PDB file of C-alpha atoms in Angstrom:
ATOM      1  CA  MET U   1       0.000   0.000   0.000  1.00 83.00           C
ATOM      2  CA  ASN U   2       1.257   3.448  -0.937  1.00 87.00           C
ATOM      3  CA  TYR U   3       0.531   6.794   0.697  1.00 88.00           C
ATOM      4  CA  TYR U   4       0.130   9.950  -1.380  1.00 89.00           C
ATOM      5  CA  PHE U   5      -0.123  13.566  -0.283  1.00 90.00           C
ATOM      6  CA  ILE U   6      -1.403  15.580  -3.233  1.00 90.00           C
ATOM      7  CA  SER U   7      -1.803  19.337  -3.119  1.00 91.00           C
ATOM      8  CA  ASP U   8      -1.776  22.496  -5.188  1.00 89.00           C
ATOM      9  CA  ASN U   9      -0.308  24.249  -2.130  1.00 89.00           C
ATOM     10  CA  SER U  10       3.463  23.912  -1.960  1.00 87.00           C
ATOM     11  CA  TRP U  11       3.518  25.274   1.621  1.00 87.00           C
ATOM     12  CA  PHE U  12       1.292  22.432   2.800  1.00 87.00           C
ATOM     13  CA  LEU U  13       3.615  19.842   1.263  1.00 86.00           C
ATOM     14  CA  GLN U  14       6.715  21.550   2.667  1.00 84.00           C
ATOM     15  CA  GLY U  15       5.123  21.526   6.126  1.00 82.00           C
ATOM     16  CA  LEU U  16       4.497  17.794   5.809  1.00 80.00           C
ATOM     17  CA  ARG U  17       8.069  17.195   4.719  1.00 75.00           C
ATOM     18  CA  LYS U  18       9.289  19.149   7.762  1.00 73.00           C
ATOM     19  CA  SER U  19       7.151  16.807   9.872  1.00 69.00           C
ATOM     20  CA  GLU U  20       8.687  13.790   8.193  1.00 60.00           C
ATOM     21  CA  ALA U  21      10.222  12.788  11.534  1.00 62.00           C
ATOM     22  CA  ASP U  22       6.672  11.934  12.662  1.00 61.00           C
ATOM     23  CA  PHE U  23       6.195   9.808   9.549  1.00 60.00           C
ATOM     24  CA  ILE U  24       9.455   7.916   9.916  1.00 57.00           C
ATOM     25  CA  GLN U  25       8.165   6.414  13.176  1.00 61.00           C
ATOM     26  CA  LEU U  26       5.523   4.589  11.155  1.00 63.00           C
ATOM     27  CA  PRO U  27       6.975   1.868   8.933  1.00 61.00           C
ATOM     28  CA  LEU U  28       4.084   2.241   6.487  1.00 59.00           C
ATOM     29  CA  MET U  29       4.791   5.934   5.940  1.00 65.00           C
ATOM     30  CA  ARG U  30       8.467   5.741   5.043  1.00 68.00           C
ATOM     31  CA  ASP U  31       7.755   5.698   1.321  1.00 75.00           C
ATOM     32  CA  ALA U  32       4.997   8.322   1.307  1.00 80.00           C
ATOM     33  CA  GLN U  33       4.933  10.415  -1.861  1.00 82.00           C
ATOM     34  CA  PHE U  34       4.444  14.179  -1.754  1.00 84.00           C
ATOM     35  CA  LEU U  35       3.029  15.385  -5.068  1.00 85.00           C
ATOM     36  CA  TYR U  36       2.694  19.033  -5.999  1.00 87.00           C
ATOM     37  CA  ILE U  37       0.218  19.690  -8.802  1.00 85.00           C
ATOM     38  CA  HIS U  38       1.611  22.354 -11.025  1.00 74.00           C
ATOM     39  CA  THR U  39       1.845  20.774 -14.460  1.00 62.00           C
ATOM     40  CA  ASP U  40      -0.109  18.402 -16.667  1.00 62.00           C
ATOM     41  CA  SER U  41       2.750  15.905 -16.361  1.00 62.00           C
ATOM     42  CA  PHE U  42       1.490  15.186 -12.841  1.00 67.00           C
ATOM     43  CA  PHE U  43      -1.415  13.222 -14.281  1.00 68.00           C
ATOM     44  CA  ARG U  44       0.918  11.053 -16.371  1.00 69.00           C
ATOM     45  CA  GLU U  45       3.113  10.327 -13.328  1.00 71.00           C
ATOM     46  CA  PHE U  46       0.317   9.661 -10.830  1.00 78.00           C
ATOM     47  CA  ASN U  47      -0.581   5.968 -10.918  1.00 82.00           C
ATOM     48  CA  PRO U  48      -2.203   4.817  -7.685  1.00 87.00           C
ATOM     49  CA  SER U  49      -2.766   1.141  -6.992  1.00 86.00           C
ATOM     50  CA  PRO U  50      -5.971  -0.294  -5.536  1.00 87.00           C
ATOM     51  CA  GLY U  51      -6.101   0.263  -1.788  1.00 88.00           C
ATOM     52  CA  ASP U  52      -3.662   3.180  -1.685  1.00 90.00           C
ATOM     53  CA  VAL U  53      -4.324   5.984   0.807  1.00 90.00           C
ATOM     54  CA  ILE U  54      -4.554   9.375  -0.895  1.00 90.00           C
ATOM     55  CA  VAL U  55      -4.725  12.658   0.996  1.00 92.00           C
ATOM     56  CA  LEU U  56      -6.003  15.509  -1.186  1.00 91.00           C
ATOM     57  CA  ASN U  57      -5.555  19.136  -0.176  1.00 91.00           C
ATOM     58  CA  ILE U  58      -6.745  20.937  -3.309  1.00 89.00           C
ATOM     59  CA  THR U  59      -8.055  24.506  -3.216  1.00 84.00           C
ATOM     60  CA  ASN U  60      -8.708  24.943  -6.950  1.00 84.00           C
ATOM     61  CA  ALA U  61     -12.096  23.451  -7.929  1.00 81.00           C
ATOM     62  CA  ASN U  62     -10.993  22.819 -11.538  1.00 82.00           C
ATOM     63  CA  VAL U  63      -7.903  20.911 -10.415  1.00 84.00           C
ATOM     64  CA  PHE U  64     -10.004  18.941  -7.916  1.00 84.00           C
ATOM     65  CA  SER U  65     -12.460  18.035 -10.686  1.00 82.00           C
ATOM     66  CA  HIS U  66      -9.622  16.923 -12.942  1.00 82.00           C
ATOM     67  CA  ILE U  67      -8.102  14.714 -10.235  1.00 83.00           C
ATOM     68  CA  MET U  68     -11.466  13.163  -9.365  1.00 82.00           C
ATOM     69  CA  SER U  69     -11.844  12.085 -12.993  1.00 79.00           C
ATOM     70  CA  HIS U  70      -8.881   9.708 -12.543  1.00 77.00           C
ATOM     71  CA  PHE U  71     -10.367   6.231 -12.936  1.00 71.00           C
ATOM     72  CA  ALA U  72      -8.126   4.586 -10.317  1.00 78.00           C
ATOM     73  CA  LEU U  73      -9.495   6.686  -7.433  1.00 81.00           C
ATOM     74  CA  VAL U  74     -12.523   4.391  -7.260  1.00 79.00           C
ATOM     75  CA  TYR U  75     -10.286   1.736  -5.714  1.00 83.00           C
ATOM     76  CA  CYS U  76      -8.370   4.039  -3.346  1.00 86.00           C
ATOM     77  CA  ARG U  77      -8.946   5.331   0.153  1.00 88.00           C
ATOM     78  CA  LEU U  78      -9.512   9.086  -0.225  1.00 87.00           C
ATOM     79  CA  ILE U  79      -9.023  11.591   2.560  1.00 89.00           C
ATOM     80  CA  ILE U  80     -10.028  15.060   1.428  1.00 88.00           C
ATOM     81  CA  MET U  81      -8.908  18.090   3.404  1.00 89.00           C
ATOM     82  CA  LEU U  82     -11.236  21.107   3.341  1.00 84.00           C
ATOM     83  CA  PRO U  83     -11.344  24.533   5.001  1.00 81.00           C
ATOM     84  CA  PRO U  84     -13.001  24.425   8.450  1.00 76.00           C
ATOM     85  CA  GLN U  85     -15.877  26.647   7.297  1.00 72.00           C
ATOM     86  CA  LEU U  86     -16.948  23.941   4.814  1.00 71.00           C
ATOM     87  CA  THR U  87     -16.681  20.828   6.957  1.00 71.00           C
ATOM     88  CA  GLU U  88     -19.092  19.994   9.718  1.00 59.00           C
ATOM     89  CA  LYS U  89     -17.013  17.303  11.311  1.00 55.00           C
ATOM     90  CA  SER U  90     -13.794  15.443  10.740  1.00 52.00           C
ATOM     91  CA  GLY U  91     -13.854  11.914   9.519  1.00 49.00           C
ATOM     92  CA  GLY U  92     -16.856  10.000  10.735  1.00 51.00           C
ATOM     93  CA  LYS U  93     -17.530   6.527   9.419  1.00 54.00           C
ATOM     94  CA  CYS U  94     -14.759   5.184   7.255  1.00 53.00           C
ATOM     95  CA  LEU U  95     -16.686   5.167   4.016  1.00 66.00           C
ATOM     96  CA  PHE U  96     -14.764   7.038   1.422  1.00 76.00           C
ATOM     97  CA  PRO U  97     -14.131   9.780   0.768  1.00 80.00           C
ATOM     98  CA  VAL U  98     -13.461  10.906   4.322  1.00 82.00           C
ATOM     99  CA  PHE U  99     -13.484  14.669   4.867  1.00 83.00           C
ATOM    100  CA  ILE U 100     -11.265  16.294   7.458  1.00 86.00           C
ATOM    101  CA  THR U 101     -10.511  19.910   8.199  1.00 85.00           C
ATOM    102  CA  ASP U 102      -7.282  21.270   6.758  1.00 85.00           C
ATOM    103  CA  SER U 103      -6.503  22.816  10.146  1.00 86.00           C
ATOM    104  CA  ILE U 104      -5.885  19.358  11.652  1.00 86.00           C
ATOM    105  CA  ASN U 105      -2.500  18.795  13.301  1.00 84.00           C
ATOM    106  CA  ILE U 106       0.012  16.262  11.964  1.00 81.00           C
ATOM    107  CA  HIS U 107      -0.775  13.652  14.619  1.00 80.00           C
ATOM    108  CA  GLY U 108      -4.493  13.844  13.849  1.00 84.00           C
ATOM    109  CA  LEU U 109      -3.762  13.434  10.132  1.00 84.00           C
ATOM    110  CA  ILE U 110      -1.575  10.392  10.787  1.00 81.00           C
ATOM    111  CA  SER U 111      -4.339   8.940  12.966  1.00 82.00           C
ATOM    112  CA  TYR U 112      -6.875   9.266  10.124  1.00 83.00           C
ATOM    113  CA  MET U 113      -4.431   7.733   7.668  1.00 84.00           C
ATOM    114  CA  ILE U 114      -3.854   4.713   9.902  1.00 83.00           C
ATOM    115  CA  LYS U 115      -7.622   4.301  10.317  1.00 84.00           C
ATOM    116  CA  ALA U 116      -8.112   4.595   6.554  1.00 85.00           C
ATOM    117  CA  ALA U 117      -5.396   2.044   5.830  1.00 84.00           C
ATOM    118  CA  SER U 118      -7.249  -0.643   7.758  1.00 84.00           C
ATOM    119  CA  ALA U 119     -10.729   0.248   6.444  1.00 83.00           C
ATOM    120  CA  PRO U 120     -12.235  -1.470   3.403  1.00 81.00           C
ATOM    121  CA  VAL U 121     -12.397   0.603   0.233  1.00 78.00           C
ATOM    122  CA  ALA U 122     -16.081   1.493   0.022  1.00 69.00           C
ATOM    123  CA  PHE U 123     -17.551   4.653  -1.454  1.00 67.00           C
ATOM    124  CA  LYS U 124     -20.739   6.162  -0.098  1.00 67.00           C
ATOM    125  CA  LYS U 125     -23.615   4.919  -2.258  1.00 75.00           C
ATOM    126  CA  ALA U 126     -25.567   7.354  -4.408  1.00 79.00           C
ATOM    127  CA  SER U 127     -28.702   7.063  -6.508  1.00 84.00           C
ATOM    128  CA  VAL U 128     -28.823   7.929 -10.194  1.00 86.00           C
ATOM    129  CA  LYS U 129     -31.175  10.794  -9.302  1.00 88.00           C
ATOM    130  CA  GLU U 130     -28.573  12.299  -6.936  1.00 86.00           C
ATOM    131  CA  ILE U 131     -25.790  11.916  -9.469  1.00 86.00           C
ATOM    132  CA  ASN U 132     -27.828  13.598 -12.203  1.00 88.00           C
ATOM    133  CA  LEU U 133     -29.024  16.385  -9.911  1.00 89.00           C
ATOM    134  CA  PHE U 134     -25.473  17.348  -8.924  1.00 86.00           C
ATOM    135  CA  LYS U 135     -24.325  17.083 -12.526  1.00 87.00           C
ATOM    136  CA  TYR U 136     -27.005  19.602 -13.534  1.00 90.00           C
ATOM    137  CA  VAL U 137     -26.250  21.837 -10.533  1.00 87.00           C
ATOM    138  CA  GLY U 138     -22.622  21.873 -11.690  1.00 83.00           C
ATOM    139  CA  HIS U 139     -23.794  23.016 -15.112  1.00 86.00           C
ATOM    140  CA  GLY U 140     -25.672  25.932 -13.560  1.00 87.00           C
ATOM    141  CA  TYR U 141     -29.301  24.773 -13.679  1.00 90.00           C
ATOM    142  CA  SER U 142     -31.679  26.546 -11.303  1.00 91.00           C
ATOM    143  CA  VAL U 143     -33.932  24.713  -8.845  1.00 91.00           C
ATOM    144  CA  ALA U 144     -36.972  25.413 -11.044  1.00 93.00           C
ATOM    145  CA  GLU U 145     -35.179  24.058 -14.132  1.00 93.00           C
ATOM    146  CA  LEU U 146     -34.063  20.970 -12.207  1.00 92.00           C
ATOM    147  CA  SER U 147     -37.593  20.393 -10.993  1.00 93.00           C
ATOM    148  CA  CYS U 148     -38.963  20.408 -14.545  1.00 93.00           C
ATOM    149  CA  LEU U 149     -36.069  18.483 -16.049  1.00 92.00           C
ATOM    150  CA  MET U 150     -36.105  15.692 -13.456  1.00 92.00           C
ATOM    151  CA  ASN U 151     -39.890  15.696 -12.999  1.00 93.00           C
ATOM    152  CA  ILE U 152     -39.727  16.193  -9.222  1.00 93.00           C
ATOM    153  CA  HIS U 153     -41.031  18.892  -6.883  1.00 93.00           C
ATOM    154  CA  GLU U 154     -38.792  21.885  -6.117  1.00 92.00           C
ATOM    155  CA  LYS U 155     -38.775  20.967  -2.428  1.00 94.00           C
ATOM    156  CA  SER U 156     -37.417  17.544  -3.397  1.00 92.00           C
ATOM    157  CA  VAL U 157     -34.546  19.225  -5.223  1.00 91.00           C
ATOM    158  CA  TYR U 158     -33.645  21.169  -2.083  1.00 91.00           C
ATOM    159  CA  GLN U 159     -34.007  18.060   0.072  1.00 91.00           C
ATOM    160  CA  ILE U 160     -31.808  15.862  -2.136  1.00 90.00           C
ATOM    161  CA  ARG U 161     -29.098  18.537  -2.260  1.00 88.00           C
ATOM    162  CA  ARG U 162     -29.182  19.153   1.495  1.00 87.00           C
ATOM    163  CA  GLU U 163     -29.150  15.447   2.412  1.00 86.00           C
ATOM    164  CA  ARG U 164     -26.205  14.622   0.131  1.00 84.00           C
ATOM    165  CA  LEU U 165     -24.169  17.547   1.428  1.00 82.00           C
ATOM    166  CA  MET U 166     -24.936  16.451   4.995  1.00 80.00           C
ATOM    167  CA  LYS U 167     -23.860  12.856   4.197  1.00 79.00           C
ATOM    168  CA  TYR U 168     -20.503  14.187   3.073  1.00 77.00           C
ATOM    169  CA  GLY U 169     -20.227  16.377   6.170  1.00 75.00           C
ATOM    170  CA  PHE U 170     -20.445  19.774   4.492  1.00 79.00           C
ATOM    171  CA  ARG U 171     -21.497  22.511   6.873  1.00 73.00           C
ATOM    172  CA  THR U 172     -23.022  24.881   4.321  1.00 76.00           C
ATOM    173  CA  GLN U 173     -24.434  24.867   0.825  1.00 79.00           C
ATOM    174  CA  HIS U 174     -21.338  26.628  -0.464  1.00 78.00           C
ATOM    175  CA  PRO U 175     -20.852  26.462  -4.270  1.00 79.00           C
ATOM    176  CA  LEU U 176     -17.553  24.630  -3.746  1.00 79.00           C
ATOM    177  CA  ALA U 177     -19.420  21.957  -1.762  1.00 81.00           C
ATOM    178  CA  PHE U 178     -21.770  21.403  -4.722  1.00 81.00           C
ATOM    179  CA  LEU U 179     -18.895  21.121  -7.191  1.00 80.00           C
ATOM    180  CA  MET U 180     -16.952  18.729  -4.968  1.00 81.00           C
ATOM    181  CA  SER U 181     -20.078  16.618  -4.399  1.00 82.00           C
ATOM    182  CA  ARG U 182     -20.641  16.430  -8.151  1.00 82.00           C
ATOM    183  CA  ASP U 183     -17.087  15.220  -8.754  1.00 82.00           C
ATOM    184  CA  ILE U 184     -17.233  12.695  -5.907  1.00 80.00           C
ATOM    185  CA  LEU U 185     -20.589  11.384  -7.116  1.00 79.00           C
ATOM    186  CA  ASN U 186     -19.021  10.799 -10.532  1.00 75.00           C
ATOM    187  CA  VAL U 187     -16.390   8.614  -8.856  1.00 71.00           C
ATOM    188  CA  SER U 188     -19.009   6.735  -6.826  1.00 63.00           C
ATOM    189  CA  ARG U 189     -21.037   6.174 -10.010  1.00 57.00           C
ATOM    190  CA  VAL U 190     -18.085   4.292 -11.488  1.00 51.00           C
ATOM    191  CA  SER U 191     -17.755   2.196  -8.305  1.00 48.00           C
ATOM    192  CA  THR U 192     -21.364   0.915  -8.291  1.00 46.00           C
TER     193      THR U 192
END
């Protein structure tokens, strides 16, 4: 099993490298890879194996979307770090992806990674209706348009959106939460 730390924030990766002494204590972490996303060559070099633990700290929604389109992520254990104002809680049940706050300390991060390494790779299930709804939300459809298009009541649109965001642990209905949910639902669609 491999461990990857992937970020578009070089300071985050440098901070982890400075904390490498904490990682060396853990035999599993000695070969952890720290990957900075700054070129398209990253996607040619990134080849995760089934069961790998991947920690994503991506602030750019377009980059996040591009990474989530990688077919191999379906078989990996994803830990996604988000700003505290977006996440309601850290971790929760070990169904993937697991969301944690990006303000977590190094020992807390290591703890989640150890937990993830022993958990089975299982994505949160989603219905076709949820997947389609978030796809259309990502394309900019309004609630009224979604209601007509999907032949459901407007209140149902709000309910489906709210429930899915709550399942992922998002605190608010922030636009970034919708985009991330859409991308994650695309991965879970492949896994079902």
